[in-house]
Amino acid sequence: MQTDTTTGAAITFDAVGKAFPKKGGGSVMALEDISLSVEPGTITGIIGRSGAGKSTLLRMVNGLEKPTSGAVTVAGRDVGAAGAADLREIRREVGMIFQHFNLLSSRTVRENVALPLEISGTPAREIAPRVDDLVERVGLQDFRNRYPAELSGGQKQRVGIARALATQPKVLLSDEATSALDPETTQTVLELLGDINRDLGLTILLITHEMAVVRDIASHVAVIEDGHIVEDGSTYDVFTAPQHPTTQSFLSSVTGVTLPHFIARQLRDTRPEGNAREVMRITFAGENATDPLIAEMSRDLGLQVNILAGAVEEIGPRPFGNLLISVDADGAEQARAFLERNQQRTEVLGYVG
């Protein structure tokens, strides 16, 4: 994912801004100078806190919102400048799934999935086989004649996914699609989206406030804060070397790698006199991510290492881990040099007496 306009991109945001009028006059900027390219066939996550602007950004892709400045293009077509006929055609190529499902309670599973096809004027003889194929794809063939009230949350979301695929879109938008689901159901829905991405080559753009969702499904990620993209790149690169404090905050919540409170309370920026220990964060990534480097370092350098917290994650096929340790301050420089020779990143967090 690049932060400029790429002609082959499935979706581009080119210097996009969005202002909303305020009561009493004036306006408030929801988005400012957003430039981002989403490549065909990728799964890109846009993560941000409530009010950061991510939903507004997503709604611009299918024309539900228009930019105040800049341009949003889908497959090279300017969404904001599209007339009514062109916008209908763009929307046929952009499916959308919602946080709260938005199913019609009076229609069965099959009838809900068929709705976009009926609205678009698809001949009746083509609707039934396509609907049956989609219902089977999302694993609801035994529930095809059930009504939404008879379905679980995960099943409802599967109906929403099937409905979003009905018009055979090239792009699928996901608006917090798993935030109303329990963790186990969330995982099955994410696996389904991953299968759809692989099987159909569909470009998926999803927004979320959960870094775990990005970790589990997205190949690329953009972090949005106060209407600005503060960091973007491949998910692996962003997870293993976050640059912005907002990204770092999100990552600490998903990995759980934070200092124990009794250590954090003692932590100092400068080394105290006498016996002191340096507290450091180690990010394990790359070819040596699963090697027993701490054991080797302790043995080779004769250092006593105290492990304070840690977690191992997986981004796609590649592992990465975060470990918080303390070592005797006199040997800390040697420890950091050893780790960096083995391609691991280190960060000094402070010192304890």
mmCIF file of C-alpha atoms in Angstrom:
data_model
loop_
_atom_site.group_PDB
_atom_site.id
_atom_site.type_symbol
_atom_site.label_atom_id
_atom_site.label_comp_id
_atom_site.label_asym_id
_atom_site.label_seq_id
_atom_site.Cartn_x
_atom_site.Cartn_y
_atom_site.Cartn_z
ATOM 1 C CA MET A 1 0.000 0.000 0.000
ATOM 2 C CA GLN A 2 1.422 3.313 -1.059
ATOM 3 C CA THR A 3 0.499 6.777 0.136
ATOM 4 C CA ASP A 4 0.090 8.166 -3.349
ATOM 5 C CA THR A 5 -2.310 7.576 -6.212
ATOM 6 C CA THR A 6 -1.575 4.390 -8.143
ATOM 7 C CA THR A 7 -3.332 3.937 -11.475
ATOM 8 C CA GLY A 8 -3.753 0.195 -11.011
ATOM 9 C CA ALA A 9 -5.255 0.509 -7.540
ATOM 10 C CA ALA A 10 -8.715 -0.834 -6.776
ATOM 11 C CA ILE A 11 -9.461 2.172 -4.549
ATOM 12 C CA THR A 12 -7.585 5.454 -4.231
ATOM 13 C CA PHE A 13 -8.045 8.380 -1.890
ATOM 14 C CA ASP A 14 -6.257 11.380 -3.350
ATOM 15 C CA ALA A 15 -5.845 14.320 -0.909
ATOM 16 C CA VAL A 16 -9.368 13.710 0.380
ATOM 17 C CA GLY A 17 -10.969 16.103 2.850
ATOM 18 C CA LYS A 18 -14.451 16.085 4.319
ATOM 19 C CA ALA A 19 -16.118 18.896 6.254
ATOM 20 C CA PHE A 20 -19.507 18.787 7.948
ATOM 21 C CA PRO A 21 -21.515 21.914 8.793
ATOM 22 C CA LYS A 22 -21.844 22.873 12.447
ATOM 23 C CA LYS A 23 -24.944 24.186 14.117
ATOM 24 C CA GLY A 24 -24.748 27.930 14.270
ATOM 25 C CA GLY A 25 -22.454 28.180 11.255
ATOM 26 C CA GLY A 26 -18.991 27.113 10.237
ATOM 27 C CA SER A 27 -17.829 23.558 9.703
ATOM 28 C CA VAL A 28 -15.827 20.799 11.321
ATOM 29 C CA MET A 29 -13.238 18.733 9.448
ATOM 30 C CA ALA A 30 -13.880 14.994 9.712
ATOM 31 C CA LEU A 31 -11.082 14.080 7.284
ATOM 32 C CA GLU A 32 -8.108 16.057 6.036
ATOM 33 C CA ASP A 33 -5.587 15.355 3.261
ATOM 34 C CA ILE A 34 -6.160 11.589 3.114
ATOM 35 C CA SER A 35 -4.044 9.911 0.417
ATOM 36 C CA LEU A 36 -4.092 6.135 0.252
ATOM 37 C CA SER A 37 -4.113 3.375 -2.352
ATOM 38 C CA VAL A 38 -5.724 -0.035 -1.880
ATOM 39 C CA GLU A 39 -4.329 -2.585 -4.296
ATOM 40 C CA PRO A 40 -6.546 -5.146 -6.087
ATOM 41 C CA GLY A 41 -7.043 -8.434 -4.266
ATOM 42 C CA THR A 42 -5.753 -7.196 -0.911
ATOM 43 C CA ILE A 43 -7.455 -6.982 2.461
ATOM 44 C CA THR A 44 -6.806 -3.559 3.949
ATOM 45 C CA GLY A 45 -7.842 -2.589 7.459
ATOM 46 C CA ILE A 46 -8.479 0.984 8.532
ATOM 47 C CA ILE A 47 -8.276 1.195 12.293
ATOM 48 C CA GLY A 48 -9.125 4.101 14.543
ATOM 49 C CA ARG A 49 -10.984 5.065 17.657
ATOM 50 C CA SER A 50 -14.608 6.206 17.638
ATOM 51 C CA GLY A 51 -14.864 9.573 15.928
ATOM 52 C CA ALA A 52 -11.513 9.250 14.138
ATOM 53 C CA GLY A 53 -13.190 9.469 10.703
ATOM 54 C CA LYS A 54 -12.948 5.868 9.518
ATOM 55 C CA SER A 55 -16.677 5.378 8.818
ATOM 56 C CA THR A 56 -16.816 8.618 6.827
ATOM 57 C CA LEU A 57 -13.845 7.411 4.784
ATOM 58 C CA LEU A 58 -15.508 4.079 4.050
ATOM 59 C CA ARG A 59 -18.819 5.664 3.028
ATOM 60 C CA MET A 60 -17.040 7.690 0.357
ATOM 61 C CA VAL A 61 -16.135 4.529 -1.551
ATOM 62 C CA ASN A 62 -19.761 3.831 -2.507
ATOM 63 C CA GLY A 63 -20.847 7.444 -2.685
ATOM 64 C CA LEU A 64 -22.836 7.601 0.543
ATOM 65 C CA GLU A 65 -20.634 10.590 1.382
ATOM 66 C CA LYS A 66 -18.899 12.922 -1.050
ATOM 67 C CA PRO A 67 -15.523 14.512 -0.362
ATOM 68 C CA THR A 68 -15.319 18.243 0.222
ATOM 69 C CA SER A 69 -11.919 18.205 -1.456
ATOM 70 C CA GLY A 70 -9.808 15.662 -3.303
ATOM 71 C CA ALA A 71 -11.105 12.561 -5.065
ATOM 72 C CA VAL A 72 -12.060 8.958 -4.321
ATOM 73 C CA THR A 73 -11.784 6.551 -7.230
ATOM 74 C CA VAL A 74 -12.905 2.943 -7.603
ATOM 75 C CA ALA A 75 -11.254 1.088 -10.491
ATOM 76 C CA GLY A 76 -10.261 4.465 -11.927
ATOM 77 C CA ARG A 77 -13.721 6.048 -11.716
ATOM 78 C CA ASP A 78 -14.236 9.179 -9.633
ATOM 79 C CA VAL A 79 -17.035 8.340 -7.199
ATOM 80 C CA GLY A 80 -17.707 11.897 -6.044
ATOM 81 C CA ALA A 81 -18.040 13.200 -9.604
ATOM 82 C CA ALA A 82 -20.233 10.341 -10.837
ATOM 83 C CA GLY A 83 -23.726 11.084 -12.094
ATOM 84 C CA ALA A 84 -26.730 9.037 -11.005
ATOM 85 C CA ALA A 85 -26.325 6.331 -13.672
ATOM 86 C CA ASP A 86 -22.567 5.977 -13.147
ATOM 87 C CA LEU A 87 -23.017 5.911 -9.381
ATOM 88 C CA ARG A 88 -25.500 3.033 -9.665
ATOM 89 C CA GLU A 89 -22.958 1.118 -11.728
ATOM 90 C CA ILE A 90 -20.177 1.817 -9.205
ATOM 91 C CA ARG A 91 -22.400 0.641 -6.364
ATOM 92 C CA ARG A 92 -23.030 -2.639 -8.186
ATOM 93 C CA GLU A 93 -19.287 -3.219 -7.987
ATOM 94 C CA VAL A 94 -19.035 -2.292 -4.295
ATOM 95 C CA GLY A 95 -20.681 -4.621 -1.774
ATOM 96 C CA MET A 96 -21.076 -3.637 1.872
ATOM 97 C CA ILE A 97 -21.572 -5.526 5.124
ATOM 98 C CA PHE A 98 -22.707 -3.780 8.289
ATOM 99 C CA GLN A 99 -22.161 -4.024 12.024
ATOM 100 C CA HIS A 100 -25.858 -4.582 12.772
ATOM 101 C CA PHE A 101 -26.625 -6.787 9.741
ATOM 102 C CA ASN A 102 -29.495 -4.610 8.339
ATOM 103 C CA LEU A 103 -31.579 -7.631 7.333
ATOM 104 C CA LEU A 104 -35.288 -7.390 6.545
ATOM 105 C CA SER A 105 -37.136 -9.291 9.270
ATOM 106 C CA SER A 106 -40.018 -10.209 6.961
ATOM 107 C CA ARG A 107 -37.802 -11.944 4.407
ATOM 108 C CA THR A 108 -36.103 -15.325 4.653
ATOM 109 C CA VAL A 109 -32.353 -15.880 4.246
ATOM 110 C CA ARG A 110 -32.790 -16.524 0.526
ATOM 111 C CA GLU A 111 -35.061 -13.516 0.099
ATOM 112 C CA ASN A 112 -32.626 -11.201 1.904
ATOM 113 C CA VAL A 113 -29.760 -12.366 -0.296
ATOM 114 C CA ALA A 114 -31.909 -11.920 -3.405
ATOM 115 C CA LEU A 115 -32.881 -8.327 -2.575
ATOM 116 C CA PRO A 116 -29.986 -6.499 -4.329
ATOM 117 C CA LEU A 117 -30.566 -8.591 -7.448
ATOM 118 C CA GLU A 118 -34.255 -7.729 -7.482
ATOM 119 C CA ILE A 119 -33.478 -4.027 -7.052
ATOM 120 C CA SER A 120 -30.934 -4.090 -9.874
ATOM 121 C CA GLY A 121 -33.428 -5.727 -12.246
ATOM 122 C CA THR A 122 -31.666 -9.074 -12.595
ATOM 123 C CA PRO A 123 -33.928 -11.551 -14.486
ATOM 124 C CA ALA A 124 -35.768 -13.882 -12.115
ATOM 125 C CA ARG A 125 -34.350 -16.984 -13.812
ATOM 126 C CA GLU A 126 -30.820 -15.851 -12.876
ATOM 127 C CA ILE A 127 -31.588 -14.920 -9.278
ATOM 128 C CA ALA A 128 -32.433 -18.336 -7.812
ATOM 129 C CA PRO A 129 -29.224 -20.197 -8.829
ATOM 130 C CA ARG A 130 -26.998 -17.278 -7.795
ATOM 131 C CA VAL A 131 -28.716 -16.983 -4.415
ATOM 132 C CA ASP A 132 -28.444 -20.721 -3.779
ATOM 133 C CA ASP A 133 -24.738 -20.634 -4.637
ATOM 134 C CA LEU A 134 -24.119 -17.724 -2.249
ATOM 135 C CA VAL A 135 -26.134 -19.272 0.594
ATOM 136 C CA GLU A 136 -24.061 -22.423 0.246
ATOM 137 C CA ARG A 137 -20.809 -20.438 0.073
ATOM 138 C CA VAL A 138 -21.506 -18.866 3.471
ATOM 139 C CA GLY A 139 -22.570 -22.223 4.963
ATOM 140 C CA LEU A 140 -26.286 -21.505 5.449
ATOM 141 C CA GLN A 141 -27.868 -23.983 3.034
ATOM 142 C CA ASP A 142 -29.733 -25.627 5.938
ATOM 143 C CA PHE A 143 -31.101 -22.232 7.021
ATOM 144 C CA ARG A 144 -32.130 -20.854 3.636
ATOM 145 C CA ASN A 145 -35.808 -20.592 4.531
ATOM 146 C CA ARG A 146 -35.328 -19.259 8.065
ATOM 147 C CA TYR A 147 -36.112 -15.690 9.097
ATOM 148 C CA PRO A 148 -33.565 -13.385 10.796
ATOM 149 C CA ALA A 149 -35.235 -13.823 14.182
ATOM 150 C CA GLU A 150 -34.399 -17.528 13.995
ATOM 151 C CA LEU A 151 -30.663 -16.955 13.389
ATOM 152 C CA SER A 152 -27.678 -16.321 15.642
ATOM 153 C CA GLY A 153 -25.587 -13.163 15.273
ATOM 154 C CA GLY A 154 -22.923 -14.991 13.303
ATOM 155 C CA GLN A 155 -25.515 -16.497 10.966
ATOM 156 C CA LYS A 156 -27.060 -13.076 10.401
ATOM 157 C CA GLN A 157 -23.673 -11.680 9.451
ATOM 158 C CA ARG A 158 -23.172 -14.551 7.022
ATOM 159 C CA VAL A 159 -26.452 -13.568 5.380
ATOM 160 C CA GLY A 160 -25.148 -10.003 5.192
ATOM 161 C CA ILE A 161 -21.964 -11.214 3.507
ATOM 162 C CA ALA A 162 -23.901 -13.309 0.989
ATOM 163 C CA ARG A 163 -26.165 -10.347 0.220
ATOM 164 C CA ALA A 164 -23.132 -8.085 -0.287
ATOM 165 C CA LEU A 165 -21.753 -10.581 -2.831
ATOM 166 C CA ALA A 166 -25.012 -10.900 -4.766
ATOM 167 C CA THR A 167 -24.170 -8.348 -7.464
ATOM 168 C CA GLN A 168 -20.713 -9.906 -7.984
ATOM 169 C CA PRO A 169 -18.813 -6.839 -6.742
ATOM 170 C CA LYS A 170 -15.117 -6.216 -7.211
ATOM 171 C CA VAL A 171 -14.793 -4.500 -3.830
ATOM 172 C CA LEU A 172 -16.251 -5.484 -0.461
ATOM 173 C CA LEU A 173 -16.586 -2.921 2.328
ATOM 174 C CA SER A 174 -16.861 -4.061 5.935
ATOM 175 C CA ASP A 175 -18.199 -1.535 8.445
ATOM 176 C CA GLU A 176 -17.245 -2.905 11.893
ATOM 177 C CA ALA A 177 -18.739 -6.204 10.718
ATOM 178 C CA THR A 178 -17.524 -8.246 13.695
ATOM 179 C CA SER A 179 -17.775 -5.784 16.588
ATOM 180 C CA ALA A 180 -21.238 -7.028 17.605
ATOM 181 C CA LEU A 181 -20.114 -10.670 17.676
ATOM 182 C CA ASP A 182 -18.478 -12.802 20.352
ATOM 183 C CA PRO A 183 -14.782 -13.718 19.850
ATOM 184 C CA GLU A 184 -15.410 -17.258 18.565
ATOM 185 C CA THR A 185 -18.013 -16.101 16.058
ATOM 186 C CA THR A 186 -15.768 -13.226 15.029
ATOM 187 C CA GLN A 187 -13.051 -15.705 14.131
ATOM 188 C CA THR A 188 -15.353 -17.787 11.921
ATOM 189 C CA VAL A 189 -16.592 -14.678 10.103
ATOM 190 C CA LEU A 190 -13.009 -13.495 9.527
ATOM 191 C CA GLU A 191 -12.083 -16.920 8.169
ATOM 192 C CA LEU A 192 -15.041 -16.696 5.783
ATOM 193 C CA LEU A 193 -13.910 -13.263 4.563
ATOM 194 C CA GLY A 194 -10.401 -14.618 4.072
ATOM 195 C CA ASP A 195 -11.768 -17.515 2.006
ATOM 196 C CA ILE A 196 -13.817 -15.114 -0.124
ATOM 197 C CA ASN A 197 -10.767 -12.926 -0.706
ATOM 198 C CA ARG A 198 -8.711 -15.922 -1.839
ATOM 199 C CA ASP A 199 -11.412 -17.674 -3.870
ATOM 200 C CA LEU A 200 -12.886 -14.653 -5.642
ATOM 201 C CA GLY A 201 -9.878 -12.322 -5.695
ATOM 202 C CA LEU A 202 -12.085 -9.718 -4.066
ATOM 203 C CA THR A 203 -10.575 -6.504 -2.701
ATOM 204 C CA ILE A 204 -11.730 -6.008 0.891
ATOM 205 C CA LEU A 205 -11.588 -2.712 2.757
ATOM 206 C CA LEU A 206 -12.612 -3.002 6.389
ATOM 207 C CA ILE A 207 -12.823 -0.565 9.250
ATOM 208 C CA THR A 208 -12.435 -1.614 12.851
ATOM 209 C CA HIS A 209 -11.313 -0.424 16.267
ATOM 210 C CA GLU A 210 -9.858 -3.863 17.041
ATOM 211 C CA MET A 211 -6.215 -4.486 16.189
ATOM 212 C CA ALA A 212 -6.809 -8.237 16.582
ATOM 213 C CA VAL A 213 -9.118 -8.133 13.544
ATOM 214 C CA VAL A 214 -6.392 -6.446 11.503
ATOM 215 C CA ARG A 215 -3.833 -8.986 12.734
ATOM 216 C CA ASP A 216 -5.991 -11.956 11.806
ATOM 217 C CA ILE A 217 -7.099 -10.954 8.319
ATOM 218 C CA ALA A 218 -5.536 -7.824 6.809
ATOM 219 C CA SER A 219 -2.462 -7.727 4.588
ATOM 220 C CA HIS A 220 -2.271 -3.940 4.898
ATOM 221 C CA VAL A 221 -3.349 -1.437 7.523
ATOM 222 C CA ALA A 222 -3.868 2.301 7.845
ATOM 223 C CA VAL A 223 -4.198 3.963 11.242
ATOM 224 C CA ILE A 224 -6.448 7.022 11.378
ATOM 225 C CA GLU A 225 -6.528 9.579 14.174
ATOM 226 C CA ASP A 226 -8.442 12.876 14.251
ATOM 227 C CA GLY A 227 -9.158 12.717 10.537
ATOM 228 C CA HIS A 228 -5.549 12.050 9.479
ATOM 229 C CA ILE A 229 -3.770 8.845 8.506
ATOM 230 C CA VAL A 230 -0.891 8.720 10.951
ATOM 231 C CA GLU A 231 0.663 5.438 9.801
ATOM 232 C CA ASP A 232 0.166 2.873 7.047
ATOM 233 C CA GLY A 233 1.918 -0.061 5.460
ATOM 234 C CA SER A 234 1.930 -3.832 5.421
ATOM 235 C CA THR A 235 0.358 -5.282 8.544
ATOM 236 C CA TYR A 236 3.533 -7.147 9.402
ATOM 237 C CA ASP A 237 5.712 -4.032 9.153
ATOM 238 C CA VAL A 238 3.318 -1.890 11.179
ATOM 239 C CA PHE A 239 2.909 -4.537 13.881
ATOM 240 C CA THR A 240 6.611 -5.220 14.246
ATOM 241 C CA ALA A 241 7.783 -1.597 14.100
ATOM 242 C CA PRO A 242 4.936 0.799 14.992
ATOM 243 C CA GLN A 243 6.034 4.430 14.699
ATOM 244 C CA HIS A 244 3.100 6.482 15.921
ATOM 245 C CA PRO A 245 1.891 6.556 19.555
ATOM 246 C CA THR A 246 -1.687 5.755 18.446
ATOM 247 C CA THR A 247 -0.498 2.600 16.685
ATOM 248 C CA GLN A 248 1.614 1.642 19.666
ATOM 249 C CA SER A 249 -1.404 2.070 21.938
ATOM 250 C CA PHE A 250 -3.552 -0.173 19.750
ATOM 251 C CA LEU A 251 -0.835 -2.811 19.651
ATOM 252 C CA SER A 252 -0.389 -2.883 23.419
ATOM 253 C CA SER A 253 -4.085 -3.711 23.741
ATOM 254 C CA VAL A 254 -3.906 -6.642 21.332
ATOM 255 C CA THR A 255 -0.656 -8.184 22.563
ATOM 256 C CA GLY A 256 -1.136 -7.426 26.232
ATOM 257 C CA VAL A 257 2.579 -6.636 26.462
ATOM 258 C CA THR A 258 2.644 -3.895 29.062
ATOM 259 C CA LEU A 259 4.865 -3.470 32.081
ATOM 260 C CA PRO A 260 3.486 -4.809 35.369
ATOM 261 C CA HIS A 261 2.252 -1.877 37.452
ATOM 262 C CA PHE A 262 4.799 -2.390 40.233
ATOM 263 C CA ILE A 263 7.607 -2.105 37.646
ATOM 264 C CA ALA A 264 6.037 0.827 35.795
ATOM 265 C CA ARG A 265 5.769 2.782 39.056
ATOM 266 C CA GLN A 266 9.511 2.390 39.686
ATOM 267 C CA LEU A 267 10.642 3.129 36.138
ATOM 268 C CA ARG A 268 13.044 6.070 35.688
ATOM 269 C CA ASP A 269 14.299 7.778 32.543
ATOM 270 C CA THR A 270 17.878 7.973 33.793
ATOM 271 C CA ARG A 271 20.034 5.313 35.399
ATOM 272 C CA PRO A 272 20.089 5.602 39.203
ATOM 273 C CA GLU A 273 23.247 5.300 41.293
ATOM 274 C CA GLY A 274 24.282 1.883 42.587
ATOM 275 C CA ASN A 275 22.798 -1.416 41.444
ATOM 276 C CA ALA A 276 20.392 -0.766 38.606
ATOM 277 C CA ARG A 277 18.667 -2.766 35.914
ATOM 278 C CA GLU A 278 17.777 -1.614 32.437
ATOM 279 C CA VAL A 279 14.253 -2.403 31.230
ATOM 280 C CA MET A 280 13.975 -3.016 27.502
ATOM 281 C CA ARG A 281 11.448 -4.120 24.925
ATOM 282 C CA ILE A 282 12.549 -6.709 22.376
ATOM 283 C CA THR A 283 10.612 -7.192 19.154
ATOM 284 C CA PHE A 284 11.262 -10.637 17.704
ATOM 285 C CA ALA A 285 10.758 -10.681 13.959
ATOM 286 C CA GLY A 286 12.359 -12.024 10.812
ATOM 287 C CA GLU A 287 14.316 -15.229 10.324
ATOM 288 C CA ASN A 288 15.425 -15.509 13.969
ATOM 289 C CA ALA A 289 12.033 -14.775 15.530
ATOM 290 C CA THR A 290 11.627 -18.275 16.968
ATOM 291 C CA ASP A 291 15.253 -18.863 17.965
ATOM 292 C CA PRO A 292 16.080 -19.216 21.715
ATOM 293 C CA LEU A 293 18.002 -15.944 21.702
ATOM 294 C CA ILE A 294 17.379 -14.986 25.329
ATOM 295 C CA ALA A 295 18.785 -18.296 26.558
ATOM 296 C CA GLU A 296 21.801 -17.927 24.259
ATOM 297 C CA MET A 297 22.370 -14.328 25.343
ATOM 298 C CA SER A 298 22.203 -15.218 29.032
ATOM 299 C CA ARG A 299 24.618 -18.099 28.543
ATOM 300 C CA ASP A 300 27.120 -16.368 26.261
ATOM 301 C CA LEU A 301 27.216 -13.045 28.123
ATOM 302 C CA GLY A 302 26.720 -14.391 31.642
ATOM 303 C CA LEU A 303 23.716 -12.112 32.200
ATOM 304 C CA GLN A 304 20.776 -12.696 34.510
ATOM 305 C CA VAL A 305 17.661 -11.869 32.527
ATOM 306 C CA ASN A 306 14.336 -11.188 34.214
ATOM 307 C CA ILE A 307 11.345 -11.659 31.878
ATOM 308 C CA LEU A 308 8.611 -9.159 32.818
ATOM 309 C CA ALA A 309 5.983 -9.782 30.127
ATOM 310 C CA GLY A 310 5.719 -11.247 26.658
ATOM 311 C CA ALA A 311 3.545 -12.558 23.852
ATOM 312 C CA VAL A 312 4.022 -14.327 20.528
ATOM 313 C CA GLU A 313 1.707 -13.506 17.609
ATOM 314 C CA GLU A 314 1.478 -14.498 13.970
ATOM 315 C CA ILE A 315 0.931 -12.219 10.982
ATOM 316 C CA GLY A 316 0.147 -14.384 7.999
ATOM 317 C CA PRO A 317 2.848 -17.071 7.848
ATOM 318 C CA ARG A 318 5.382 -15.045 9.843
ATOM 319 C CA PRO A 319 5.746 -15.045 13.634
ATOM 320 C CA PHE A 320 6.607 -12.056 15.732
ATOM 321 C CA GLY A 321 6.824 -11.504 19.445
ATOM 322 C CA ASN A 322 7.206 -8.760 22.015
ATOM 323 C CA LEU A 323 9.159 -9.356 25.195
ATOM 324 C CA LEU A 324 9.815 -7.020 28.110
ATOM 325 C CA ILE A 325 12.931 -7.867 30.112
ATOM 326 C CA SER A 326 15.298 -6.343 32.626
ATOM 327 C CA VAL A 327 19.055 -6.936 32.738
ATOM 328 C CA ASP A 328 21.872 -5.589 34.875
ATOM 329 C CA ALA A 329 22.555 -2.067 33.585
ATOM 330 C CA ASP A 330 26.306 -2.749 33.313
ATOM 331 C CA GLY A 331 25.646 -5.525 30.773
ATOM 332 C CA ALA A 332 22.701 -3.916 28.964
ATOM 333 C CA GLU A 333 24.734 -2.462 26.108
ATOM 334 C CA GLN A 334 26.210 -5.906 25.382
ATOM 335 C CA ALA A 335 22.735 -7.427 25.505
ATOM 336 C CA ARG A 336 21.328 -4.934 23.029
ATOM 337 C CA ALA A 337 24.275 -5.422 20.693
ATOM 338 C CA PHE A 338 23.809 -9.212 20.817
ATOM 339 C CA LEU A 339 20.106 -8.947 19.985
ATOM 340 C CA GLU A 340 20.595 -6.445 17.199
ATOM 341 C CA ARG A 341 23.294 -8.645 15.643
ATOM 342 C CA ASN A 342 20.577 -11.288 15.494
ATOM 343 C CA GLN A 343 18.214 -8.885 13.697
ATOM 344 C CA GLN A 344 15.950 -8.159 16.668
ATOM 345 C CA ARG A 345 14.810 -4.642 17.545
ATOM 346 C CA THR A 346 15.402 -3.310 21.042
ATOM 347 C CA GLU A 347 14.026 -0.274 22.833
ATOM 348 C CA VAL A 348 15.178 1.039 26.217
ATOM 349 C CA LEU A 349 12.125 1.784 28.363
ATOM 350 C CA GLY A 350 13.998 3.003 31.432
ATOM 351 C CA TYR A 351 15.720 1.870 34.602
ATOM 352 C CA VAL A 352 14.807 0.473 37.982
ATOM 353 C CA GLY A 353 16.918 0.523 41.131
#
